[in-house]
PDB file of C-alpha atoms in Angstrom:
ATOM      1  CA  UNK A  59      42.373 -52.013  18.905  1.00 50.00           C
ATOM      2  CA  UNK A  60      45.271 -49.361  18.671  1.00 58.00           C
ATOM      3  CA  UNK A  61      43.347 -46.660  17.684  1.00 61.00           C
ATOM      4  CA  UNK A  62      40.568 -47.757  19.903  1.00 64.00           C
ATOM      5  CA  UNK A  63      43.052 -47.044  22.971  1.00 67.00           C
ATOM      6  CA  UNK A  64      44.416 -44.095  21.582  1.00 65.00           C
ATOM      7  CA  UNK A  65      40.974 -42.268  21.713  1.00 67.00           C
ATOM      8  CA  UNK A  66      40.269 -43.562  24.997  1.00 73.00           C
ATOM      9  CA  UNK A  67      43.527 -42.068  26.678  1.00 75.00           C
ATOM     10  CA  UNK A  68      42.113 -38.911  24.627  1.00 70.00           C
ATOM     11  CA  UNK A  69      39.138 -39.160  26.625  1.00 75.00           C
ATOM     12  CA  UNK A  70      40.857 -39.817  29.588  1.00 83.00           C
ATOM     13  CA  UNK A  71      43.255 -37.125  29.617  1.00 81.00           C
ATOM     14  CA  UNK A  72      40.224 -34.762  28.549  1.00 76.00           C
ATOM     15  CA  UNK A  73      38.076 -35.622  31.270  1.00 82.00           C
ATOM     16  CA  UNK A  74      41.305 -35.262  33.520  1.00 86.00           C
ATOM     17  CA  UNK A  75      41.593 -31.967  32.896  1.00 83.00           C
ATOM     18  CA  UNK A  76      38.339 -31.340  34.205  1.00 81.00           C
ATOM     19  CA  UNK A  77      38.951 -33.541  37.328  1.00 87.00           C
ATOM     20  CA  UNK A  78      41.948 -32.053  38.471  1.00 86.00           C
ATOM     21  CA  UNK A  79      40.280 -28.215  37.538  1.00 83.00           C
ATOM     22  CA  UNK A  80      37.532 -28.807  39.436  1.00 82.00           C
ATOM     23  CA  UNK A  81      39.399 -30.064  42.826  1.00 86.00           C
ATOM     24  CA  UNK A  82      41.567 -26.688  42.184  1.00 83.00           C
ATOM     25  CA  UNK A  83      45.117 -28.687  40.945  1.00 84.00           C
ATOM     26  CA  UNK A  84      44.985 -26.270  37.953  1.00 81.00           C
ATOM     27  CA  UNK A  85      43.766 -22.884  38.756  1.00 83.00           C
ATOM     28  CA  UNK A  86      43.190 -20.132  36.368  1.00 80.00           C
ATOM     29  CA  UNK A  87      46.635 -19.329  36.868  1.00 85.00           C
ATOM     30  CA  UNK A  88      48.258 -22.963  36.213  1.00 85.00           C
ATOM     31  CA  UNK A  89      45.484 -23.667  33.341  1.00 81.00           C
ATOM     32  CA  UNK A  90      47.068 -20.569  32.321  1.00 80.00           C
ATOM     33  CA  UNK A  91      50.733 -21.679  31.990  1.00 85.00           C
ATOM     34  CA  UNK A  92      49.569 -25.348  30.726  1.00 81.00           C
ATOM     35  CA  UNK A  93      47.872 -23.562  28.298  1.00 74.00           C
ATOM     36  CA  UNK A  94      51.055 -21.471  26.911  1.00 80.00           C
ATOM     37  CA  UNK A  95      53.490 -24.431  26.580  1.00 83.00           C
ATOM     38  CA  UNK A  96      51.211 -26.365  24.390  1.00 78.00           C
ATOM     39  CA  UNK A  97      50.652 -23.146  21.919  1.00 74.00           C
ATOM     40  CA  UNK A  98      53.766 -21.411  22.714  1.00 82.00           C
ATOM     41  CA  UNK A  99      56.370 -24.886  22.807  1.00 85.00           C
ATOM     42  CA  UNK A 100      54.672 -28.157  21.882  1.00 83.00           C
ATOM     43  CA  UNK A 101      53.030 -27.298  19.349  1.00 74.00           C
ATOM     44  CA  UNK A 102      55.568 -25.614  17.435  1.00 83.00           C
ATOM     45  CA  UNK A 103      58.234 -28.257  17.494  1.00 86.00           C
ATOM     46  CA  UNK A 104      55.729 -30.478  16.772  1.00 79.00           C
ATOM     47  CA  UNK A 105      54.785 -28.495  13.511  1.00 75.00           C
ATOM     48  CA  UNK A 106      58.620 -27.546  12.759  1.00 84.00           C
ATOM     49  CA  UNK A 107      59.970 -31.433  13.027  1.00 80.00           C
ATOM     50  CA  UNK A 108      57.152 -32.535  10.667  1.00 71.00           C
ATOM     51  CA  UNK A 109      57.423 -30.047   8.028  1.00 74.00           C
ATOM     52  CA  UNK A 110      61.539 -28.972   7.753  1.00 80.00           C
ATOM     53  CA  UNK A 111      63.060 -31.694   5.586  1.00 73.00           C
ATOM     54  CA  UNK A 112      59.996 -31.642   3.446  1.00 69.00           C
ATOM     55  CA  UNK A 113      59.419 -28.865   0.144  1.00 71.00           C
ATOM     56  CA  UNK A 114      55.905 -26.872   0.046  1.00 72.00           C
ATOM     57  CA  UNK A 115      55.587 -27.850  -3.217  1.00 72.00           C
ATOM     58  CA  UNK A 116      55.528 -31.212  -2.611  1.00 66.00           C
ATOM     59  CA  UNK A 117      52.563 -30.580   0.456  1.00 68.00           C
ATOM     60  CA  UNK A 118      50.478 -28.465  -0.710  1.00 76.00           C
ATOM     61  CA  UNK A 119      49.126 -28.803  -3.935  1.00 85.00           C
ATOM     62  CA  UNK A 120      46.122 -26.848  -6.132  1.00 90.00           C
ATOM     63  CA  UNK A 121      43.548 -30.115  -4.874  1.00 92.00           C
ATOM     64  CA  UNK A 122      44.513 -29.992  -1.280  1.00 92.00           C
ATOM     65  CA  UNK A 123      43.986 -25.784  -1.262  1.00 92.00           C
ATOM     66  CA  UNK A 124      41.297 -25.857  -3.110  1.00 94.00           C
ATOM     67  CA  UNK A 125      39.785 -29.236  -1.143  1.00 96.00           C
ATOM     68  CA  UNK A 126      40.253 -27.600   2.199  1.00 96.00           C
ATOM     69  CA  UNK A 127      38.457 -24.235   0.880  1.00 96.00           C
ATOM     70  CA  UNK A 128      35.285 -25.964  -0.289  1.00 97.00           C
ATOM     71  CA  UNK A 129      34.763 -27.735   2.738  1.00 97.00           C
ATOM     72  CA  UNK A 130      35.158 -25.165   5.316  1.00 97.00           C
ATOM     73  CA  UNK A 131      32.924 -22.617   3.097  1.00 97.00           C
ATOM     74  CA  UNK A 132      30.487 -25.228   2.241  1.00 97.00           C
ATOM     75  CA  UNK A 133      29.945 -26.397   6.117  1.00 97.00           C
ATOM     76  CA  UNK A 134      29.493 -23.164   7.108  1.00 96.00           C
ATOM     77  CA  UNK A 135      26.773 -22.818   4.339  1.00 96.00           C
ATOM     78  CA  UNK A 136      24.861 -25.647   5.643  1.00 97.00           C
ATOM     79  CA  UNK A 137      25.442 -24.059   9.364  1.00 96.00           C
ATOM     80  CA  UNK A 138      23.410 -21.178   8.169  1.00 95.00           C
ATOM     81  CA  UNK A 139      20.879 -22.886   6.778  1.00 95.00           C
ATOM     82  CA  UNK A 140      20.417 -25.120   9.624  1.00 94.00           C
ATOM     83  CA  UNK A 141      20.947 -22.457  12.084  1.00 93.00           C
ATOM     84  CA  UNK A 142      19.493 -19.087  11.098  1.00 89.00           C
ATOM     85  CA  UNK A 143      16.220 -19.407  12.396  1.00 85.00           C
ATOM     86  CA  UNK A 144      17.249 -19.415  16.066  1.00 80.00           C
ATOM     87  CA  UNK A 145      15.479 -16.440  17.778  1.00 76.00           C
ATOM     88  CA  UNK A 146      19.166 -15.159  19.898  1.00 80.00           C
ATOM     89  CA  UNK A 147      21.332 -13.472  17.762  1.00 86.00           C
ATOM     90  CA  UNK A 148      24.302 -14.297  20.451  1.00 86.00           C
ATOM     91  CA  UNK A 149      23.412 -18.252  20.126  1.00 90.00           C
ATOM     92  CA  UNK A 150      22.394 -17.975  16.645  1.00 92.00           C
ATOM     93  CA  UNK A 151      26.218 -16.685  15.432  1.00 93.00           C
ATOM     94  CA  UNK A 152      27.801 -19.213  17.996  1.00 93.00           C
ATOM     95  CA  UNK A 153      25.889 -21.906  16.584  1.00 95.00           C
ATOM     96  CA  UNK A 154      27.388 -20.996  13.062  1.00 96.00           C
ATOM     97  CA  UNK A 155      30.844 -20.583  13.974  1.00 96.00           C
ATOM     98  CA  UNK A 156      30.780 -23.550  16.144  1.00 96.00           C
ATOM     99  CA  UNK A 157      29.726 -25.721  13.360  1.00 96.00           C
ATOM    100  CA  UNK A 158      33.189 -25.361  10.897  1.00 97.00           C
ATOM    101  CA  UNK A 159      35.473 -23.821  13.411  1.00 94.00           C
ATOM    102  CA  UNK A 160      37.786 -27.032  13.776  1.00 94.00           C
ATOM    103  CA  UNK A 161      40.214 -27.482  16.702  1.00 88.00           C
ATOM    104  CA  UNK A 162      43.187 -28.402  14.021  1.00 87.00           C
ATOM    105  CA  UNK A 163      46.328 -27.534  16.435  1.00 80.00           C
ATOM    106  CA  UNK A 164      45.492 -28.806  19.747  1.00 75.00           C
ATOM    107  CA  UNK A 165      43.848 -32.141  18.921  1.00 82.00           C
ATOM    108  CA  UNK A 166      44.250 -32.311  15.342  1.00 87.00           C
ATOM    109  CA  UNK A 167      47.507 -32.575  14.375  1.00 86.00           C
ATOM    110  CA  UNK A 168      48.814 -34.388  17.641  1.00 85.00           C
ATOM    111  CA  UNK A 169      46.595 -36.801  17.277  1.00 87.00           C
ATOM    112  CA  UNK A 170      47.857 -37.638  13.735  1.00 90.00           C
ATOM    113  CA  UNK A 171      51.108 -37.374  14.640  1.00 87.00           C
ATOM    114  CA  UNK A 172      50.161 -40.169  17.008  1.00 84.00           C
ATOM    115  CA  UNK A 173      48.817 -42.271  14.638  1.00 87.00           C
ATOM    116  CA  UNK A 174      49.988 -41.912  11.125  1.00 90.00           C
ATOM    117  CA  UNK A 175      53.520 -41.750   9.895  1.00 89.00           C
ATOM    118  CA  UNK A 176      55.460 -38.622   9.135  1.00 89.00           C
ATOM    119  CA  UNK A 177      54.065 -37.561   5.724  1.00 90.00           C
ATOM    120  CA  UNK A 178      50.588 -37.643   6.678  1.00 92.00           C
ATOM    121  CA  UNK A 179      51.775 -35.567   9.873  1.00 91.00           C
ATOM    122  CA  UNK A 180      53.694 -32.969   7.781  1.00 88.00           C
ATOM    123  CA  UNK A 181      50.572 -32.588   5.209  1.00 91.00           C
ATOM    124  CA  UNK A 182      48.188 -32.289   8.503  1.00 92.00           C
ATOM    125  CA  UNK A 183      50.403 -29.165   9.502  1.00 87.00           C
ATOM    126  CA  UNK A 184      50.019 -27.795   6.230  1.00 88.00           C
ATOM    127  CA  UNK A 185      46.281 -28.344   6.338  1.00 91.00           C
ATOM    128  CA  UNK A 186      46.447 -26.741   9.611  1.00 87.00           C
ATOM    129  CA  UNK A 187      47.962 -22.959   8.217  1.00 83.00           C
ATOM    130  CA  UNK A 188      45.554 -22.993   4.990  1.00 86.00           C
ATOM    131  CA  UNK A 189      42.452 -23.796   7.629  1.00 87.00           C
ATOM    132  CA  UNK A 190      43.195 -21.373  10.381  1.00 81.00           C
ATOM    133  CA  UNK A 191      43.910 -18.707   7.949  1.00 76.00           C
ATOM    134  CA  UNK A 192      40.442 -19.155   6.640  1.00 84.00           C
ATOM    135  CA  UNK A 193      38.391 -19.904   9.723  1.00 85.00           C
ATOM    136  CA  UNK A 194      39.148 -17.423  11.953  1.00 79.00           C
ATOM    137  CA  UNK A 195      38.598 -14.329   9.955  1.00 79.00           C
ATOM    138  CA  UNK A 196      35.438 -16.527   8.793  1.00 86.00           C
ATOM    139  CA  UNK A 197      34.346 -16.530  12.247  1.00 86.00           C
ATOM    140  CA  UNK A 198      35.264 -12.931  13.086  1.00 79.00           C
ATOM    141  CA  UNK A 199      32.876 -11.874  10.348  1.00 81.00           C
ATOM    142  CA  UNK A 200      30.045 -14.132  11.319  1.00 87.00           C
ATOM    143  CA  UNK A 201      30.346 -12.919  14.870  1.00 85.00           C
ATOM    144  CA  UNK A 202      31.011  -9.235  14.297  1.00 80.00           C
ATOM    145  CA  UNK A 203      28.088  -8.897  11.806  1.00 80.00           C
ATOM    146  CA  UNK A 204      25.255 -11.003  14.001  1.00 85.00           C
ATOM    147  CA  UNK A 205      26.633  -8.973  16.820  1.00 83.00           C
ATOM    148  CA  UNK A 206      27.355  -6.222  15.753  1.00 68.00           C
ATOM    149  CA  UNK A 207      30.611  -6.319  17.578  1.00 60.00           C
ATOM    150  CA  UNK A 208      33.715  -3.927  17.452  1.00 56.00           C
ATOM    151  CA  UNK A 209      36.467  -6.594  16.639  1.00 55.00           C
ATOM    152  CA  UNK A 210      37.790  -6.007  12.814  1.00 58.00           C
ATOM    153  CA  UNK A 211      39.389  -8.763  10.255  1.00 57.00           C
ATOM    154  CA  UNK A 212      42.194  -6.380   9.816  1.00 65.00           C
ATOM    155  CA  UNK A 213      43.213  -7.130  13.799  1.00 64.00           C
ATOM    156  CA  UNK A 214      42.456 -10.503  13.507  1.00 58.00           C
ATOM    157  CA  UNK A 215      44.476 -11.147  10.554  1.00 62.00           C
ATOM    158  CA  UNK A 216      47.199  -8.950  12.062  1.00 70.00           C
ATOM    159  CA  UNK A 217      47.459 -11.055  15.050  1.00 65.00           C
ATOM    160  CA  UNK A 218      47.876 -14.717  12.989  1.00 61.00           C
ATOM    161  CA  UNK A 219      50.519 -12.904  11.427  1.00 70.00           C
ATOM    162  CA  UNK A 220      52.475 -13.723  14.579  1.00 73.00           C
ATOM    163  CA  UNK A 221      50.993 -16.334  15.897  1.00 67.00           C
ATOM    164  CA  UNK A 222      53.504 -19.356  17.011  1.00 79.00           C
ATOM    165  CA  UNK A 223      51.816 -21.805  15.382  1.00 68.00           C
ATOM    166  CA  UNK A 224      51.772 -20.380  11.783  1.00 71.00           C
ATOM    167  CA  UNK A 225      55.300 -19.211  12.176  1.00 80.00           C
ATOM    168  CA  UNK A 226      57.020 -22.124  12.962  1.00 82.00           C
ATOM    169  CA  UNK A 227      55.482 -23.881   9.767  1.00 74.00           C
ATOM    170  CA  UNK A 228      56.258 -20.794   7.731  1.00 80.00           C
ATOM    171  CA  UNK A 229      59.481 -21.355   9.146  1.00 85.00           C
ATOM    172  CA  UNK A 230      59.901 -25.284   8.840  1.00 82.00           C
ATOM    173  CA  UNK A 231      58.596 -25.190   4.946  1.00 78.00           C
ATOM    174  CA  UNK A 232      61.351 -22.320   4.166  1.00 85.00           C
ATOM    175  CA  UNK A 233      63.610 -24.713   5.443  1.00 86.00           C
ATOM    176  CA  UNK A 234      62.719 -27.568   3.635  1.00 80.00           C
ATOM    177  CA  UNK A 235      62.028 -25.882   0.181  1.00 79.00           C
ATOM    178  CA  UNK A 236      65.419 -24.616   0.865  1.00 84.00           C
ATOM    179  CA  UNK A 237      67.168 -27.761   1.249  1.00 80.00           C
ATOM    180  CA  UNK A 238      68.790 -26.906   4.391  1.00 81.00           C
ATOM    181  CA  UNK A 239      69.674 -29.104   7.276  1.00 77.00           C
ATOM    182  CA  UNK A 240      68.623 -29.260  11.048  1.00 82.00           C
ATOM    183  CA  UNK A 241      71.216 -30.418  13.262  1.00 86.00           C
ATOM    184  CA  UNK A 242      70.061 -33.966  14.194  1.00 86.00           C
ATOM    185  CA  UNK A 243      70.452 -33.382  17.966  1.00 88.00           C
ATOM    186  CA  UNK A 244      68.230 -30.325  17.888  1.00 87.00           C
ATOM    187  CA  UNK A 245      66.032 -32.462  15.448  1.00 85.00           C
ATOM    188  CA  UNK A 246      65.262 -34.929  17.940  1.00 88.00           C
ATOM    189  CA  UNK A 247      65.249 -32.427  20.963  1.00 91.00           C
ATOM    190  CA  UNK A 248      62.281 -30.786  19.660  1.00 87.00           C
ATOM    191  CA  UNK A 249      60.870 -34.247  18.641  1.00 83.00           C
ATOM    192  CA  UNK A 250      60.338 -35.103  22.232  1.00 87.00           C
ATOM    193  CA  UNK A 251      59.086 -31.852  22.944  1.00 87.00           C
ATOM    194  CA  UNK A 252      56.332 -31.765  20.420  1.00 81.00           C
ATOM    195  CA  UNK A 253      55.379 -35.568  22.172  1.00 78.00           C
ATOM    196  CA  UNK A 254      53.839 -33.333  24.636  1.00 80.00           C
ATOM    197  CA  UNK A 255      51.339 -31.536  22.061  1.00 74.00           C
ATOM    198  CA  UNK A 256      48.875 -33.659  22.218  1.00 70.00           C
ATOM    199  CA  UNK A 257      48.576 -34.647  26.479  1.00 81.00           C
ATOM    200  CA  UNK A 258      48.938 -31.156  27.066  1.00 79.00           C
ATOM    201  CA  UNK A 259      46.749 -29.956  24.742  1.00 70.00           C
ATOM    202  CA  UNK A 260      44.041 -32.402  26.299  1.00 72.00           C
ATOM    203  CA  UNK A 261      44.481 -31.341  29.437  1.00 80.00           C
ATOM    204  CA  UNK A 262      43.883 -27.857  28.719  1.00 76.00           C
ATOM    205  CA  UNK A 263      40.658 -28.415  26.772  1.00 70.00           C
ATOM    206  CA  UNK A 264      39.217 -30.429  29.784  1.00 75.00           C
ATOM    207  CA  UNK A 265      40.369 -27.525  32.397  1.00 79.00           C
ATOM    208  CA  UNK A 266      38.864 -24.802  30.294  1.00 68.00           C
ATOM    209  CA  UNK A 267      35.621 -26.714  29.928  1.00 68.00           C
ATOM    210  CA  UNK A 268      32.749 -24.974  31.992  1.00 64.00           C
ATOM    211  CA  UNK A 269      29.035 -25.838  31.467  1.00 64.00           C
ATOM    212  CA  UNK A 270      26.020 -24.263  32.719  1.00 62.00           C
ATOM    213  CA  UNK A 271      23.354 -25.761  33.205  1.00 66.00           C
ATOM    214  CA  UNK A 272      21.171 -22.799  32.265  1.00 62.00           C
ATOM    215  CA  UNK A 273      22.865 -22.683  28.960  1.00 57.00           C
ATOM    216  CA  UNK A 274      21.535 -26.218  27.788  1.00 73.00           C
ATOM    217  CA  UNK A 275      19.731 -26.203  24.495  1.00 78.00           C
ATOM    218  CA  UNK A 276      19.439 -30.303  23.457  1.00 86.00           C
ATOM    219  CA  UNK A 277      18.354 -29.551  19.870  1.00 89.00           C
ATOM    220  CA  UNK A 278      20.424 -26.583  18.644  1.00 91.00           C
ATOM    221  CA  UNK A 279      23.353 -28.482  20.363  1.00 93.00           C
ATOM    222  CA  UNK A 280      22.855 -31.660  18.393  1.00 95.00           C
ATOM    223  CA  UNK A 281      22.708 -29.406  15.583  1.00 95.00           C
ATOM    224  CA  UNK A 282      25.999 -28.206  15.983  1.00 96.00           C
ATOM    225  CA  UNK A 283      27.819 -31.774  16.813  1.00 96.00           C
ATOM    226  CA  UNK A 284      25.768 -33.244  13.277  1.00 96.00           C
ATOM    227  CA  UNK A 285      27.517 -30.368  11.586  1.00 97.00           C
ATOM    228  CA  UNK A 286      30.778 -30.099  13.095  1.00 97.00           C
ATOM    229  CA  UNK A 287      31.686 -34.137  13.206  1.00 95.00           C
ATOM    230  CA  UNK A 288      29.515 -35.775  10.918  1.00 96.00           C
ATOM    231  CA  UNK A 289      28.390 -33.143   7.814  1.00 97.00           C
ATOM    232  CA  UNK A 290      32.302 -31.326   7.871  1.00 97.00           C
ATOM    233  CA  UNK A 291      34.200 -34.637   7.758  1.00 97.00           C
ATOM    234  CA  UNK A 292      31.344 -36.692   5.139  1.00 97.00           C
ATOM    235  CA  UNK A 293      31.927 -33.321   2.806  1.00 97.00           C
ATOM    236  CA  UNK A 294      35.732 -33.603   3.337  1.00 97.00           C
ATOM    237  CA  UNK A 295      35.588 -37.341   2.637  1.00 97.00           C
ATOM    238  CA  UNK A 296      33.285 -36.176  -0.756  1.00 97.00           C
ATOM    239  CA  UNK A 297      34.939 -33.532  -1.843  1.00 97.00           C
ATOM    240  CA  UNK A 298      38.877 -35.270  -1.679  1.00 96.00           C
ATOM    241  CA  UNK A 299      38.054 -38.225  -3.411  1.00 95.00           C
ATOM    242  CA  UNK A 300      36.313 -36.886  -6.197  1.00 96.00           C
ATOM    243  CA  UNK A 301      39.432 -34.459  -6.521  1.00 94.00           C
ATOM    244  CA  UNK A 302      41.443 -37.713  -6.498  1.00 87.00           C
ATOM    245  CA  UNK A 303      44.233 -36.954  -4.323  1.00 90.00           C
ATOM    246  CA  UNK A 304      47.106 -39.236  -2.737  1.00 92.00           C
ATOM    247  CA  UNK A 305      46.131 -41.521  -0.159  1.00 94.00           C
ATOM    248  CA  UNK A 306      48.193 -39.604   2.348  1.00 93.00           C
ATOM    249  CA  UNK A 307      46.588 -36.239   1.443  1.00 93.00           C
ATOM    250  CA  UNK A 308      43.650 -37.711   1.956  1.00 96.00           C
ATOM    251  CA  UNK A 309      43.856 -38.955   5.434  1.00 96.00           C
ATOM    252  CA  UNK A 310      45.310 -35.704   6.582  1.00 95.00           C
ATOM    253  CA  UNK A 311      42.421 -33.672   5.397  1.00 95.00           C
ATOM    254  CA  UNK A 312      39.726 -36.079   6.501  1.00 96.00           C
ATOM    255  CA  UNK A 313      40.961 -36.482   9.848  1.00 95.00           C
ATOM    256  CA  UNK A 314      41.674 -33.044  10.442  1.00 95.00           C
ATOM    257  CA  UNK A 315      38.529 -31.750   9.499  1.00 96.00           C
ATOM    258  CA  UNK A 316      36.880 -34.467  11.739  1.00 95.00           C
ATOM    259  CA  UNK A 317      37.825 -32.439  14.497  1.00 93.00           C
ATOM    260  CA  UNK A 318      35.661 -31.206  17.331  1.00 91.00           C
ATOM    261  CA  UNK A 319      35.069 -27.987  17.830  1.00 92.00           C
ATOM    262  CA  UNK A 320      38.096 -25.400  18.447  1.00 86.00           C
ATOM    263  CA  UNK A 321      38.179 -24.190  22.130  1.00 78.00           C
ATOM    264  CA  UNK A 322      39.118 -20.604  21.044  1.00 77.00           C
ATOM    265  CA  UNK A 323      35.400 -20.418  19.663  1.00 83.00           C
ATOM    266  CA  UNK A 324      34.741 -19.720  23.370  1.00 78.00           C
ATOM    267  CA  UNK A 325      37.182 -16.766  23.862  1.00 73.00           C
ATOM    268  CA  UNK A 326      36.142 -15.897  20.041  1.00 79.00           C
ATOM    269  CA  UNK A 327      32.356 -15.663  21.241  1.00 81.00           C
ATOM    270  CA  UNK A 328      33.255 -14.229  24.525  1.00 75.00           C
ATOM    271  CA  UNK A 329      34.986 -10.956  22.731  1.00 72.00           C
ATOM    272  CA  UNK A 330      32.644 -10.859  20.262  1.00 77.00           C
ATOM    273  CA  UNK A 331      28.968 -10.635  21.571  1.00 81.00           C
ATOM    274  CA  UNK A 332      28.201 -14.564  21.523  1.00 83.00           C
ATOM    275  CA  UNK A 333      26.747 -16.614  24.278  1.00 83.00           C
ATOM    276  CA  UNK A 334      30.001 -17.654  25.849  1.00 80.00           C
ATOM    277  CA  UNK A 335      28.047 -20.385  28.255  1.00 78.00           C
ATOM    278  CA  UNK A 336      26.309 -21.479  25.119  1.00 85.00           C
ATOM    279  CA  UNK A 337      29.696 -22.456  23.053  1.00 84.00           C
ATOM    280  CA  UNK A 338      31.320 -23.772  26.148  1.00 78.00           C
ATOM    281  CA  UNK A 339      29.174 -26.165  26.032  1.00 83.00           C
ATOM    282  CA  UNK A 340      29.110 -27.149  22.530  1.00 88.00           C
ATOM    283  CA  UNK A 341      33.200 -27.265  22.701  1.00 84.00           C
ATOM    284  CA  UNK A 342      32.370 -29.886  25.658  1.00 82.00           C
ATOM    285  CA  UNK A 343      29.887 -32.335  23.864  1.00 88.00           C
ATOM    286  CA  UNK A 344      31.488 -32.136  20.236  1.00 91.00           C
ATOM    287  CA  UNK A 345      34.845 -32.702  22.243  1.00 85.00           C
ATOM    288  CA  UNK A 346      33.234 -35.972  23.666  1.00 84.00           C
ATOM    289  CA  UNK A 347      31.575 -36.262  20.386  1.00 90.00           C
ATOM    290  CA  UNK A 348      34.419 -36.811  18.369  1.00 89.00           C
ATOM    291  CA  UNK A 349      35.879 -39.812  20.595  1.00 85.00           C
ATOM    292  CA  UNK A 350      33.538 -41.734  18.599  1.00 89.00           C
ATOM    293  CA  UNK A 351      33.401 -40.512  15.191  1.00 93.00           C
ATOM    294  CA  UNK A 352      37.242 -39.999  15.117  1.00 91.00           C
ATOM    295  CA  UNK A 353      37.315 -44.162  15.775  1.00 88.00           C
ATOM    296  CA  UNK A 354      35.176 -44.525  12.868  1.00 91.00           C
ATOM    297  CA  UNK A 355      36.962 -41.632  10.843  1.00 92.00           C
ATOM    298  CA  UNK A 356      40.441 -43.217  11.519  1.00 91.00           C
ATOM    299  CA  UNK A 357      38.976 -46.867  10.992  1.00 89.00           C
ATOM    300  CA  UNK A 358      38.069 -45.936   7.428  1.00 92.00           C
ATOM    301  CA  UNK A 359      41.052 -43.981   6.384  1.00 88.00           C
ATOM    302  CA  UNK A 360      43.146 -45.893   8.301  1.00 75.00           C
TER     303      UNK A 360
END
């Protein structure tokens, strides 16, 4: 029954959002500034306080790198089976993308850190680096190439270099392989400040969700929520215990890559030549989606 009411103050927070956009509480402007704490704050202290009294070498191992690898390039293998025949280019490549492209930081790893304890939480972050680092120059690709679009890997890969996220668990495994201390005070400071990941998070995802109706397309949708939370998480679920890895490792990874699909797919496919109406969409149903097959995800691991 806990997780049960977890996920349904996930749902409720998420469908917040989009309550209190669409009676104007959070502008463009405010969704805006909502939007930079989680990435820019939250997140990060969340990520720093899970990983900096713990050693990458005792996170991430050869099974869990390897693991996360197969699964993101097998599901987007499938996705272009299952997908190439669509006649738009523009949906076509969204469709793809859409289909592996997980939403790790904002609803990933808060949500575990909600639920599990710590070690599960600090292997989560780790999952999160090694799976951003491969999806979104994965996606850049698949858009740029369908598209034929202007955006290069190079930029791409030039702009994770600094982004928060990756750098505060850069920073936070230095520390820990190190052996060196956080003040406790400052440990628990940023301990309540990454409790806000995960409500803030939510209520950005509901106040950036737009759907038009003229962008509806039942089947290719499906398509992409069968991929993204039910094919991506089965493969994960495959793939980890045949590689026989620790229980904890294993719930991180599942979990993780149970995720519905990453909002930034929509600025991704907006930049990019993709139907932006099209993957707002699908970041709105696998969102709602995922309330159930996280229950049953977390059930099983759990």
């Amino acid at each position: 029954m806990e997780v049960v009411g977890r996920l349904v103050a996930l749902l409720v927070v998420l469908v917040g959002g989009a309550g209190v956009r669409a009676i104007g509480v959070l502008d463009d402007r405010r969704t805006a500034l909502l939007n930079d704490l989680a990435y820019y704050v939250a997140l990060p202290a969340l990520i720093f306080v899970s990983t900096f009294d713990r050693s990458i070498a005792a996170l991430l191992s050869p099974a869990l790198l390897g693991g996360l690898l197969l699964v993101v390039f097998g599901t987007a293998g499938v996705a272009w089976v299952v997908h190439w025949h669509r006649d738009s280019s523009a949906r076509r490549s969204v469709a793809i993308v859409q289909s592996y492209h997980s939403n790790l930081g904002y609803l990933g790893l808060p949500l575990v850190a909600a639920t599990f304890d710590p070690t599960v939480t600090a292997i989560a972050s780790v999952v999160l680096g090694v799976v951003s680092l491969t999806q979104v120059p994965l996606t850049v690709v698949i858009l740029s190439s369908l598209n034929a679009a202007g955006a290069t890997v190079t930029g791409e890969l030039r702009r994770l270099a600094t982004n928060p996220v990756l750098v505060t668990l850069l920073a936070g495994l230095t520390i820990g392989s190190l052996g060196l201390g956080v003040p406790s005070p400052v440990a628990v400071g940023l301990d309540a400040v990454g409790s806000l990941a995960l409500p803030v998070a939510l209520l950005c995802v509901g106040a950036s969700l737009d759907i038009d109706r003229s962008s509806i397309d039942a089947a290719t949708t499906a398509a992409v929520v069968a991929c993204k939370v039910v094919v991506m998480p089965a493969l994960a679920w495959l793939v980890f215990s045949a590689l026989a890895v620790d229980t904890a490792t294993f719930i991180a990874s599942v979990v993780m890559l149970g995720t519905p699909t990453a909002v930034s797919t929509f600025v991704f496919a907006s930049e990019l030549g993709g139907d932006p109406e099209f993957a707002s969409l699908n970041v709105f149903v696998t969102t709602l989606s995922s309330i159930a097959t996280l229950f049953v995800l977390i059930t099983l691991v759990g």
